[in-house]
Amino acid sequence: MTVIHHCSCRPLLRTLFSSTTRTSSRTLGRVWPRSFSHTQTTPPPPPPPFSSSPLQPNTPTRILSNVEQIGVGSNVLGAKVSVLKQKMELLGINSHDFLIPGRFHHFFCPKCKGGQSMIRTLSLHIIQDGGFAMWRCFHNECQWIGQVFADDRAAYNGFGKKVKSFGQISEESLGLELLGSELIAYFAERMISEKTLQRNAVMQLSSQKDVIAFTYRQNGQLVGCKYRTIGKRFWQEKGTEKILYGLDDINDVAEIIIVEGEIDKLSLEEAGLCNCVSVPNGAPTKVSTKGLPSVQKFDLQFQYLWNCKENLDKVSRIILATDGDTSGKALAEELACRLGKERCWKVRWPKKDDSCYFKDANEVLKHMGPVALKKVIEDAELYQPNIVNQVM
């Protein structure tokens, strides 16, 4: 594969979503993979998963150099969980109950003790393979967050940024449950693995087993949910803030990818690219000629960009991987106008046959595979406005 050099940036133009100015070299930068499930070599310790601001690493006494030290013949998954429990106990999280990987557990927070109400405000989750555990306290005055690993990586813990609340929601209040076999098989047909689904907390409605629930999270906290049936009917949870799907995956990166749907974001993760987010509400039919709104409250269709302004301002390079149809091109133009065309690149989807092109990331993944999909993203070109129909 051609070696792709990272591009450097220097100030040039002012964008709608930044108080500083940016431009980008025409040299295509490398898209950084950021997945626990796609690394080929042991990476350096990742940043905390719940906060865009760096947390002070916790460096407790080393317990075990690796899980094998627990004892010959021990179950590997159980060994990993034991290591995680010991590391969490050093931080004050005493989990006397049996911890099941892949599920959410609730405990009293050792920092705030549940506040005056004395309730279990600490939500703890161990990933399915037992590789790491992460937690967050949902008490408004605490918000303690952290992560420990089953290997030699150092633990992180600190106090996360508070998220503007639109009303407290949880998996329980929304009636969500883990994906069943029917929906797991549905995603498998689209080359989306169960591991990727778990990492992104894709769930289903407990009352309607055929309804997918894409959970929207900000700093680890559940802030919204979008639903989809197998028959492609969509709706969103009412009264929740609109943000980009996968927002926590771009907290600490300089280059990001924006796609048009949640399944496309999951598809790029299968290709090893986790610095990706999806717009929450699809694409406009045409590009507006009314000009860019200067005030947030007037930009209703793209409110999610304003809500994620702090994250987007830090980015120097944006790859637009929207759908290849007219609406997708219109969305790319609207995004580029708001984010600054000088820092945008555009993906060109490859030909499917002599008469048509692939439409989106998931189509490329299904028909060409993850390596080809990653190459398509890496071959993105410096953004040029598309010729699309306009609306008055």
mmCIF file of C-alpha atoms in Angstrom:
data_model
loop_
_atom_site.group_PDB
_atom_site.id
_atom_site.type_symbol
_atom_site.label_atom_id
_atom_site.label_comp_id
_atom_site.label_asym_id
_atom_site.label_seq_id
_atom_site.Cartn_x
_atom_site.Cartn_y
_atom_site.Cartn_z
ATOM 1 C CA MET A 1 0.000 0.000 0.000
ATOM 2 C CA THR A 2 1.212 3.460 -0.792
ATOM 3 C CA VAL A 3 2.730 5.226 2.207
ATOM 4 C CA ILE A 4 0.516 8.169 3.141
ATOM 5 C CA HIS A 5 2.214 11.049 4.916
ATOM 6 C CA HIS A 6 0.402 13.081 7.527
ATOM 7 C CA CYS A 7 -0.439 16.578 6.363
ATOM 8 C CA SER A 8 0.556 19.742 8.206
ATOM 9 C CA CYS A 9 -1.737 22.697 8.654
ATOM 10 C CA ARG A 10 -1.260 26.435 8.920
ATOM 11 C CA PRO A 11 -3.775 29.276 9.401
ATOM 12 C CA LEU A 12 -5.615 30.685 6.396
ATOM 13 C CA LEU A 13 -9.393 30.997 6.458
ATOM 14 C CA ARG A 14 -11.991 31.570 9.155
ATOM 15 C CA THR A 15 -14.749 28.962 9.445
ATOM 16 C CA LEU A 16 -18.263 29.153 10.806
ATOM 17 C CA PHE A 17 -17.478 26.831 13.719
ATOM 18 C CA SER A 18 -14.132 28.167 14.819
ATOM 19 C CA SER A 19 -12.751 31.358 16.265
ATOM 20 C CA THR A 20 -9.349 30.440 14.834
ATOM 21 C CA THR A 21 -8.357 30.038 11.203
ATOM 22 C CA ARG A 22 -7.200 26.965 9.369
ATOM 23 C CA THR A 23 -6.072 25.552 6.089
ATOM 24 C CA SER A 24 -4.728 22.171 5.087
ATOM 25 C CA SER A 25 -2.046 20.865 2.791
ATOM 26 C CA ARG A 26 -3.183 19.093 -0.341
ATOM 27 C CA THR A 27 -1.160 16.089 0.770
ATOM 28 C CA LEU A 28 -3.518 13.412 2.001
ATOM 29 C CA GLY A 29 -2.976 12.599 5.661
ATOM 30 C CA ARG A 30 -3.275 9.161 7.113
ATOM 31 C CA VAL A 31 -6.562 8.247 8.804
ATOM 32 C CA TRP A 32 -5.755 6.956 12.276
ATOM 33 C CA PRO A 33 -7.341 3.683 13.451
ATOM 34 C CA ARG A 34 -8.501 3.960 17.072
ATOM 35 C CA SER A 35 -10.177 0.696 17.971
ATOM 36 C CA PHE A 36 -9.547 -1.774 20.755
ATOM 37 C CA SER A 37 -10.658 -4.480 18.324
ATOM 38 C CA HIS A 38 -8.534 -3.563 15.310
ATOM 39 C CA THR A 39 -5.065 -2.947 16.643
ATOM 40 C CA GLN A 40 -2.357 -5.208 15.292
ATOM 41 C CA THR A 41 0.319 -4.298 17.797
ATOM 42 C CA THR A 42 0.116 -3.309 21.422
ATOM 43 C CA PRO A 43 -0.734 0.425 21.408
ATOM 44 C CA PRO A 44 0.297 2.982 23.993
ATOM 45 C CA PRO A 45 -2.235 3.585 26.754
ATOM 46 C CA PRO A 46 -5.310 5.262 25.180
ATOM 47 C CA PRO A 47 -6.840 8.423 26.595
ATOM 48 C CA PRO A 48 -9.861 8.185 28.886
ATOM 49 C CA PRO A 49 -12.946 7.148 26.889
ATOM 50 C CA PHE A 50 -15.381 9.616 28.419
ATOM 51 C CA SER A 51 -13.781 13.029 28.279
ATOM 52 C CA SER A 52 -12.294 15.324 25.668
ATOM 53 C CA SER A 53 -10.020 16.859 28.272
ATOM 54 C CA PRO A 54 -7.072 14.784 29.473
ATOM 55 C CA LEU A 55 -7.422 13.147 32.855
ATOM 56 C CA GLN A 56 -4.607 12.506 35.245
ATOM 57 C CA PRO A 57 -3.603 8.831 34.971
ATOM 58 C CA ASN A 58 -3.919 6.787 38.100
ATOM 59 C CA THR A 59 -0.916 4.596 38.734
ATOM 60 C CA PRO A 60 -1.861 2.101 41.444
ATOM 61 C CA THR A 61 0.412 -0.633 42.710
ATOM 62 C CA ARG A 62 0.930 -3.190 39.991
ATOM 63 C CA ILE A 63 -1.061 -6.301 40.782
ATOM 64 C CA LEU A 64 -0.254 -8.759 38.019
ATOM 65 C CA SER A 65 2.020 -8.497 35.032
ATOM 66 C CA ASN A 66 -0.484 -10.509 33.015
ATOM 67 C CA VAL A 67 -3.502 -12.691 33.501
ATOM 68 C CA GLU A 68 -1.485 -15.898 33.344
ATOM 69 C CA GLN A 69 -0.043 -15.152 36.787
ATOM 70 C CA ILE A 70 -3.408 -15.937 38.330
ATOM 71 C CA GLY A 71 -2.810 -19.622 37.933
ATOM 72 C CA VAL A 72 -2.338 -22.384 35.435
ATOM 73 C CA GLY A 73 -5.619 -23.735 34.120
ATOM 74 C CA SER A 74 -7.688 -20.690 35.086
ATOM 75 C CA ASN A 75 -10.361 -19.551 32.702
ATOM 76 C CA VAL A 76 -8.876 -16.673 30.667
ATOM 77 C CA LEU A 77 -12.009 -14.529 30.765
ATOM 78 C CA GLY A 78 -12.440 -15.113 34.477
ATOM 79 C CA ALA A 79 -8.784 -14.276 34.986
ATOM 80 C CA LYS A 80 -9.188 -10.962 33.206
ATOM 81 C CA VAL A 81 -12.256 -10.080 35.270
ATOM 82 C CA SER A 82 -10.358 -10.909 38.479
ATOM 83 C CA VAL A 83 -7.545 -8.569 37.473
ATOM 84 C CA LEU A 84 -10.045 -5.806 36.701
ATOM 85 C CA LYS A 85 -11.795 -6.277 40.055
ATOM 86 C CA GLN A 86 -8.505 -6.043 41.951
ATOM 87 C CA LYS A 87 -7.517 -2.857 40.123
ATOM 88 C CA MET A 88 -10.929 -1.296 40.747
ATOM 89 C CA GLU A 89 -10.771 -2.157 44.431
ATOM 90 C CA LEU A 90 -7.623 -0.058 44.704
ATOM 91 C CA LEU A 91 -9.708 2.862 43.455
ATOM 92 C CA GLY A 92 -12.492 2.197 45.957
ATOM 93 C CA ILE A 93 -14.903 0.263 43.720
ATOM 94 C CA ASN A 94 -15.786 -2.821 45.721
ATOM 95 C CA SER A 95 -17.703 -5.207 43.470
ATOM 96 C CA HIS A 96 -18.684 -8.060 45.731
ATOM 97 C CA ASP A 97 -21.290 -9.176 43.211
ATOM 98 C CA PHE A 98 -20.422 -11.443 40.294
ATOM 99 C CA LEU A 99 -19.502 -9.230 37.331
ATOM 100 C CA ILE A 100 -20.665 -10.406 33.920
ATOM 101 C CA PRO A 101 -18.793 -9.005 30.893
ATOM 102 C CA GLY A 102 -21.030 -7.277 28.381
ATOM 103 C CA ARG A 103 -23.563 -6.113 30.996
ATOM 104 C CA PHE A 104 -24.006 -2.902 32.972
ATOM 105 C CA HIS A 105 -23.675 -3.001 36.771
ATOM 106 C CA HIS A 106 -24.568 -0.306 39.277
ATOM 107 C CA PHE A 107 -22.717 0.447 42.522
ATOM 108 C CA PHE A 108 -22.365 3.152 45.134
ATOM 109 C CA CYS A 109 -19.826 5.693 43.922
ATOM 110 C CA PRO A 110 -16.807 5.770 46.274
ATOM 111 C CA LYS A 111 -16.369 9.493 45.585
ATOM 112 C CA CYS A 112 -19.843 10.920 46.273
ATOM 113 C CA LYS A 113 -21.500 7.922 48.035
ATOM 114 C CA GLY A 114 -24.601 8.495 45.924
ATOM 115 C CA GLY A 115 -25.148 12.026 47.213
ATOM 116 C CA GLN A 116 -27.909 12.884 49.655
ATOM 117 C CA SER A 117 -30.239 10.335 48.059
ATOM 118 C CA MET A 118 -27.733 7.514 48.753
ATOM 119 C CA ILE A 119 -28.451 5.663 45.508
ATOM 120 C CA ARG A 120 -26.248 3.578 43.233
ATOM 121 C CA THR A 121 -25.075 6.224 40.786
ATOM 122 C CA LEU A 122 -21.958 4.464 39.484
ATOM 123 C CA SER A 123 -22.560 2.629 36.199
ATOM 124 C CA LEU A 124 -19.864 0.028 35.475
ATOM 125 C CA HIS A 125 -19.325 -1.931 32.268
ATOM 126 C CA ILE A 126 -16.794 -4.645 31.386
ATOM 127 C CA ILE A 127 -16.465 -5.310 27.665
ATOM 128 C CA GLN A 128 -17.390 -8.743 26.364
ATOM 129 C CA ASP A 129 -13.839 -10.098 26.089
ATOM 130 C CA GLY A 130 -12.820 -8.763 29.518
ATOM 131 C CA GLY A 131 -10.122 -6.496 28.109
ATOM 132 C CA PHE A 132 -11.083 -3.452 30.139
ATOM 133 C CA ALA A 133 -13.722 -1.993 32.455
ATOM 134 C CA MET A 134 -15.074 1.550 32.380
ATOM 135 C CA TRP A 135 -17.388 3.464 34.682
ATOM 136 C CA ARG A 136 -19.139 6.742 35.225
ATOM 137 C CA CYS A 137 -20.969 8.292 38.155
ATOM 138 C CA PHE A 138 -24.184 9.943 37.012
ATOM 139 C CA HIS A 139 -24.584 12.151 40.071
ATOM 140 C CA ASN A 140 -24.610 15.727 38.710
ATOM 141 C CA GLU A 141 -22.182 16.989 41.330
ATOM 142 C CA CYS A 142 -19.729 14.119 40.903
ATOM 143 C CA GLN A 143 -19.417 12.659 37.361
ATOM 144 C CA TRP A 144 -16.398 10.540 38.310
ATOM 145 C CA ILE A 145 -15.189 8.500 35.336
ATOM 146 C CA GLY A 146 -12.437 5.985 34.751
ATOM 147 C CA GLN A 147 -11.087 2.923 33.032
ATOM 148 C CA VAL A 148 -8.875 -0.016 34.029
ATOM 149 C CA PHE A 149 -7.295 -2.665 31.813
ATOM 150 C CA ALA A 150 -6.652 -6.379 32.184
ATOM 151 C CA ASP A 151 -3.148 -5.951 30.771
ATOM 152 C CA ASP A 152 -0.251 -3.741 31.889
ATOM 153 C CA ARG A 153 -1.728 -0.435 30.747
ATOM 154 C CA ALA A 154 -2.161 2.138 33.509
ATOM 155 C CA ALA A 155 -5.620 2.979 34.803
ATOM 156 C CA TYR A 156 -7.247 6.369 34.281
ATOM 157 C CA ASN A 157 -9.689 8.141 36.513
ATOM 158 C CA GLY A 158 -10.864 11.694 36.977
ATOM 159 C CA PHE A 159 -13.889 13.937 36.794
ATOM 160 C CA GLY A 160 -15.540 14.360 33.426
ATOM 161 C CA LYS A 161 -17.045 17.363 31.776
ATOM 162 C CA LYS A 162 -20.679 17.864 32.690
ATOM 163 C CA VAL A 163 -23.137 17.413 29.850
ATOM 164 C CA LYS A 164 -26.101 19.741 29.386
ATOM 165 C CA SER A 165 -29.073 17.736 30.517
ATOM 166 C CA PHE A 166 -32.313 17.389 28.568
ATOM 167 C CA GLY A 167 -33.747 15.089 31.189
ATOM 168 C CA GLN A 168 -32.172 12.002 32.691
ATOM 169 C CA ILE A 169 -32.429 8.940 30.447
ATOM 170 C CA SER A 170 -30.985 5.475 30.802
ATOM 171 C CA GLU A 171 -31.142 2.103 29.068
ATOM 172 C CA GLU A 172 -33.760 1.084 31.610
ATOM 173 C CA SER A 173 -35.967 4.158 31.163
ATOM 174 C CA LEU A 174 -35.906 3.743 27.368
ATOM 175 C CA GLY A 175 -36.715 0.044 27.633
ATOM 176 C CA LEU A 176 -33.505 -1.121 25.951
ATOM 177 C CA GLU A 177 -31.855 -4.520 26.116
ATOM 178 C CA LEU A 178 -28.876 -6.298 24.553
ATOM 179 C CA LEU A 179 -29.223 -7.304 20.910
ATOM 180 C CA GLY A 180 -30.873 -10.630 20.249
ATOM 181 C CA SER A 181 -29.843 -13.252 17.714
ATOM 182 C CA GLU A 182 -32.147 -11.902 14.990
ATOM 183 C CA LEU A 183 -30.590 -8.429 14.910
ATOM 184 C CA ILE A 184 -27.057 -9.768 15.386
ATOM 185 C CA ALA A 185 -27.646 -11.871 12.269
ATOM 186 C CA TYR A 186 -29.021 -8.794 10.469
ATOM 187 C CA PHE A 187 -25.784 -6.911 11.152
ATOM 188 C CA ALA A 188 -23.660 -9.956 10.279
ATOM 189 C CA GLU A 189 -25.174 -9.916 6.787
ATOM 190 C CA ARG A 190 -23.817 -6.386 6.533
ATOM 191 C CA MET A 191 -20.357 -7.479 7.733
ATOM 192 C CA ILE A 192 -20.765 -5.769 11.131
ATOM 193 C CA SER A 193 -19.323 -7.914 13.920
ATOM 194 C CA GLU A 194 -20.824 -8.468 17.346
ATOM 195 C CA LYS A 195 -17.681 -6.971 18.876
ATOM 196 C CA THR A 196 -18.228 -3.684 17.006
ATOM 197 C CA LEU A 197 -21.881 -3.643 18.061
ATOM 198 C CA GLN A 198 -20.891 -4.086 21.709
ATOM 199 C CA ARG A 199 -18.223 -1.390 21.583
ATOM 200 C CA ASN A 200 -20.782 1.093 20.235
ATOM 201 C CA ALA A 201 -23.522 -0.040 22.652
ATOM 202 C CA VAL A 202 -25.994 -0.894 19.880
ATOM 203 C CA MET A 203 -29.105 -2.298 21.565
ATOM 204 C CA GLN A 204 -32.732 -3.165 20.829
ATOM 205 C CA LEU A 205 -36.148 -2.293 22.238
ATOM 206 C CA SER A 206 -37.251 -4.895 24.744
ATOM 207 C CA SER A 207 -40.871 -4.421 23.662
ATOM 208 C CA GLN A 208 -40.111 -4.693 19.918
ATOM 209 C CA LYS A 209 -37.355 -7.175 19.231
ATOM 210 C CA ASP A 210 -36.940 -6.071 15.608
ATOM 211 C CA VAL A 211 -36.161 -2.415 16.454
ATOM 212 C CA ILE A 212 -32.492 -1.423 16.570
ATOM 213 C CA ALA A 213 -31.501 1.242 19.115
ATOM 214 C CA PHE A 214 -28.415 3.310 18.281
ATOM 215 C CA THR A 215 -27.450 4.922 21.588
ATOM 216 C CA TYR A 216 -25.972 8.430 21.376
ATOM 217 C CA ARG A 217 -23.413 9.185 24.076
ATOM 218 C CA GLN A 218 -21.437 12.247 25.098
ATOM 219 C CA ASN A 219 -18.552 11.839 27.546
ATOM 220 C CA GLY A 220 -19.863 8.339 28.174
ATOM 221 C CA GLN A 221 -23.320 9.530 29.187
ATOM 222 C CA LEU A 222 -26.441 8.410 27.320
ATOM 223 C CA VAL A 223 -27.971 11.597 25.880
ATOM 224 C CA GLY A 224 -30.116 10.326 23.005
ATOM 225 C CA CYS A 225 -31.268 7.343 20.992
ATOM 226 C CA LYS A 226 -32.197 6.720 17.370
ATOM 227 C CA TYR A 227 -34.368 3.779 16.378
ATOM 228 C CA ARG A 228 -34.447 1.811 13.138
ATOM 229 C CA THR A 229 -36.538 -1.131 12.007
ATOM 230 C CA ILE A 230 -35.219 -3.767 9.638
ATOM 231 C CA GLY A 231 -37.633 -2.247 7.116
ATOM 232 C CA LYS A 232 -35.724 1.101 7.330
ATOM 233 C CA ARG A 233 -38.223 3.139 9.342
ATOM 234 C CA PHE A 234 -36.436 5.704 11.538
ATOM 235 C CA TRP A 235 -37.331 7.832 14.546
ATOM 236 C CA GLN A 236 -35.496 9.509 17.420
ATOM 237 C CA GLU A 237 -36.111 9.756 21.133
ATOM 238 C CA LYS A 238 -38.010 12.971 21.842
ATOM 239 C CA GLY A 239 -36.649 15.747 24.027
ATOM 240 C CA THR A 240 -32.971 14.804 23.616
ATOM 241 C CA GLU A 241 -30.059 16.863 22.367
ATOM 242 C CA LYS A 242 -28.965 16.267 18.778
ATOM 243 C CA ILE A 243 -25.272 15.342 18.510
ATOM 244 C CA LEU A 244 -23.061 13.365 16.145
ATOM 245 C CA TYR A 245 -23.223 9.579 16.533
ATOM 246 C CA GLY A 246 -19.942 8.262 17.929
ATOM 247 C CA LEU A 247 -18.917 11.667 19.303
ATOM 248 C CA ASP A 248 -16.633 10.216 21.998
ATOM 249 C CA ASP A 249 -14.490 8.600 19.273
ATOM 250 C CA ILE A 250 -13.283 12.013 18.070
ATOM 251 C CA ASN A 251 -12.449 13.589 21.419
ATOM 252 C CA ASP A 252 -8.701 13.548 20.914
ATOM 253 C CA VAL A 253 -8.003 13.250 17.165
ATOM 254 C CA ALA A 254 -6.948 15.815 14.565
ATOM 255 C CA GLU A 255 -8.549 13.992 11.634
ATOM 256 C CA ILE A 256 -12.127 12.715 11.458
ATOM 257 C CA ILE A 257 -14.510 11.054 9.018
ATOM 258 C CA ILE A 258 -18.179 12.061 8.731
ATOM 259 C CA VAL A 259 -20.709 9.612 7.260
ATOM 260 C CA GLU A 260 -24.439 9.737 6.629
ATOM 261 C CA GLY A 261 -25.688 6.892 8.811
ATOM 262 C CA GLU A 262 -24.924 4.862 11.913
ATOM 263 C CA ILE A 263 -24.330 1.631 9.967
ATOM 264 C CA ASP A 264 -21.741 3.414 7.836
ATOM 265 C CA LYS A 265 -19.928 4.510 11.014
ATOM 266 C CA LEU A 266 -19.902 0.879 12.205
ATOM 267 C CA SER A 267 -18.685 -0.217 8.752
ATOM 268 C CA LEU A 268 -15.659 2.058 8.935
ATOM 269 C CA GLU A 269 -14.817 0.633 12.341
ATOM 270 C CA GLU A 270 -14.724 -2.813 10.713
ATOM 271 C CA ALA A 271 -12.083 -1.329 8.396
ATOM 272 C CA GLY A 272 -10.071 -0.232 11.443
ATOM 273 C CA LEU A 273 -11.151 3.427 11.328
ATOM 274 C CA CYS A 274 -12.759 4.579 14.563
ATOM 275 C CA ASN A 275 -12.196 8.332 14.221
ATOM 276 C CA CYS A 276 -15.603 8.475 12.552
ATOM 277 C CA VAL A 277 -18.979 10.032 13.367
ATOM 278 C CA SER A 278 -22.372 9.985 11.673
ATOM 279 C CA VAL A 279 -24.867 12.777 11.240
ATOM 280 C CA PRO A 280 -28.021 12.009 13.244
ATOM 281 C CA ASN A 281 -30.768 12.981 10.818
ATOM 282 C CA GLY A 282 -29.783 12.071 7.284
ATOM 283 C CA ALA A 283 -29.301 14.384 4.319
ATOM 284 C CA PRO A 284 -31.189 17.315 2.780
ATOM 285 C CA THR A 285 -32.665 16.783 -0.668
ATOM 286 C CA LYS A 286 -30.897 19.837 -2.116
ATOM 287 C CA VAL A 287 -28.414 22.533 -1.182
ATOM 288 C CA SER A 288 -30.015 25.651 0.237
ATOM 289 C CA THR A 289 -29.349 29.015 -1.432
ATOM 290 C CA LYS A 290 -30.389 31.037 1.614
ATOM 291 C CA GLY A 291 -26.838 31.385 2.865
ATOM 292 C CA LEU A 292 -25.325 30.237 6.131
ATOM 293 C CA PRO A 293 -27.196 31.265 9.284
ATOM 294 C CA SER A 294 -25.055 33.340 11.605
ATOM 295 C CA VAL A 295 -27.024 32.396 14.715
ATOM 296 C CA GLN A 296 -27.279 28.896 16.115
ATOM 297 C CA LYS A 297 -31.035 28.931 16.691
ATOM 298 C CA PHE A 298 -31.715 29.502 12.986
ATOM 299 C CA ASP A 299 -29.643 26.518 11.812
ATOM 300 C CA LEU A 300 -32.129 23.891 12.927
ATOM 301 C CA GLN A 301 -31.294 21.123 10.454
ATOM 302 C CA PHE A 302 -27.615 21.258 11.413
ATOM 303 C CA GLN A 303 -28.090 21.952 15.119
ATOM 304 C CA TYR A 304 -25.958 18.923 15.883
ATOM 305 C CA LEU A 305 -22.876 20.691 14.478
ATOM 306 C CA TRP A 306 -23.343 23.584 16.877
ATOM 307 C CA ASN A 307 -23.854 21.150 19.765
ATOM 308 C CA CYS A 308 -20.526 19.483 18.878
ATOM 309 C CA LYS A 309 -18.695 22.727 18.117
ATOM 310 C CA GLU A 310 -16.057 22.233 20.818
ATOM 311 C CA ASN A 311 -15.059 18.851 19.347
ATOM 312 C CA LEU A 312 -15.111 20.041 15.731
ATOM 313 C CA ASP A 313 -13.038 23.161 16.407
ATOM 314 C CA LYS A 314 -10.066 20.962 17.352
ATOM 315 C CA VAL A 315 -10.052 19.086 14.047
ATOM 316 C CA SER A 316 -7.639 20.034 11.265
ATOM 317 C CA ARG A 317 -8.824 17.600 8.588
ATOM 318 C CA ILE A 318 -12.315 16.289 7.832
ATOM 319 C CA ILE A 319 -13.107 13.494 5.366
ATOM 320 C CA LEU A 320 -16.683 13.660 4.089
ATOM 321 C CA ALA A 321 -17.839 10.118 3.291
ATOM 322 C CA THR A 322 -21.518 10.846 2.694
ATOM 323 C CA ASP A 323 -23.676 8.816 0.306
ATOM 324 C CA GLY A 324 -22.973 9.052 -3.397
ATOM 325 C CA ASP A 325 -26.515 10.066 -4.396
ATOM 326 C CA THR A 326 -27.806 13.609 -4.905
ATOM 327 C CA SER A 327 -28.847 13.991 -1.268
ATOM 328 C CA GLY A 328 -25.473 12.759 -0.052
ATOM 329 C CA LYS A 329 -23.678 15.293 -2.253
ATOM 330 C CA ALA A 330 -25.951 18.031 -0.931
ATOM 331 C CA LEU A 331 -25.139 17.006 2.638
ATOM 332 C CA ALA A 332 -21.403 17.104 1.878
ATOM 333 C CA GLU A 333 -21.753 20.643 0.495
ATOM 334 C CA GLU A 334 -23.748 21.857 3.504
ATOM 335 C CA LEU A 335 -21.230 20.319 5.920
ATOM 336 C CA ALA A 336 -18.226 21.710 4.051
ATOM 337 C CA CYS A 337 -19.711 25.216 3.999
ATOM 338 C CA ARG A 338 -20.162 25.154 7.762
ATOM 339 C CA LEU A 339 -16.958 23.349 8.712
ATOM 340 C CA GLY A 340 -14.661 25.109 6.247
ATOM 341 C CA LYS A 341 -13.947 23.738 2.777
ATOM 342 C CA GLU A 342 -10.225 24.339 3.218
ATOM 343 C CA ARG A 343 -10.039 21.498 5.774
ATOM 344 C CA CYS A 344 -12.414 19.076 4.014
ATOM 345 C CA TRP A 345 -11.707 16.084 1.784
ATOM 346 C CA LYS A 346 -14.330 14.108 -0.177
ATOM 347 C CA VAL A 347 -14.544 10.351 -0.698
ATOM 348 C CA ARG A 348 -15.328 9.063 -4.182
ATOM 349 C CA TRP A 349 -17.034 5.673 -3.985
ATOM 350 C CA PRO A 350 -15.723 3.066 -6.466
ATOM 351 C CA LYS A 351 -17.614 1.646 -9.415
ATOM 352 C CA LYS A 352 -19.953 -1.265 -8.741
ATOM 353 C CA ASP A 353 -20.267 -2.152 -12.413
ATOM 354 C CA ASP A 354 -20.173 -0.439 -15.786
ATOM 355 C CA SER A 355 -23.308 1.584 -15.086
ATOM 356 C CA CYS A 356 -23.248 2.584 -11.410
ATOM 357 C CA TYR A 357 -21.155 3.264 -8.299
ATOM 358 C CA PHE A 358 -21.336 1.975 -4.757
ATOM 359 C CA LYS A 359 -23.573 4.217 -2.648
ATOM 360 C CA ASP A 360 -21.949 4.215 0.787
ATOM 361 C CA ALA A 361 -19.418 2.683 3.170
ATOM 362 C CA ASN A 362 -21.482 -0.379 4.018
ATOM 363 C CA GLU A 363 -21.961 -1.326 0.371
ATOM 364 C CA VAL A 364 -18.199 -1.175 -0.171
ATOM 365 C CA LEU A 365 -17.593 -3.243 2.984
ATOM 366 C CA LYS A 366 -20.060 -5.945 1.913
ATOM 367 C CA HIS A 367 -18.891 -6.271 -1.688
ATOM 368 C CA MET A 368 -15.182 -5.362 -1.513
ATOM 369 C CA GLY A 369 -14.156 -5.976 2.097
ATOM 370 C CA PRO A 370 -12.557 -3.921 4.900
ATOM 371 C CA VAL A 371 -9.139 -3.453 3.264
ATOM 372 C CA ALA A 372 -10.717 -1.968 0.136
ATOM 373 C CA LEU A 373 -12.954 0.281 2.234
ATOM 374 C CA LYS A 374 -9.993 1.648 4.167
ATOM 375 C CA LYS A 375 -8.153 2.325 0.886
ATOM 376 C CA VAL A 376 -11.160 4.254 -0.477
ATOM 377 C CA ILE A 377 -11.132 6.500 2.595
ATOM 378 C CA GLU A 378 -7.368 7.032 2.393
ATOM 379 C CA ASP A 379 -7.739 8.042 -1.271
ATOM 380 C CA ALA A 380 -10.128 10.905 -0.460
ATOM 381 C CA GLU A 381 -9.528 14.061 -2.494
ATOM 382 C CA LEU A 382 -9.350 17.682 -1.446
ATOM 383 C CA TYR A 383 -12.932 18.948 -1.383
ATOM 384 C CA GLN A 384 -14.377 20.573 -4.472
ATOM 385 C CA PRO A 385 -18.017 21.732 -4.558
ATOM 386 C CA ASN A 386 -20.330 19.241 -6.211
ATOM 387 C CA ILE A 387 -22.826 20.295 -8.856
ATOM 388 C CA VAL A 388 -26.180 19.484 -7.282
ATOM 389 C CA ASN A 389 -29.699 20.808 -7.538
ATOM 390 C CA GLN A 390 -30.470 23.772 -5.327
ATOM 391 C CA VAL A 391 -33.588 24.876 -3.488
ATOM 392 C CA MET A 392 -34.684 28.482 -3.171
#
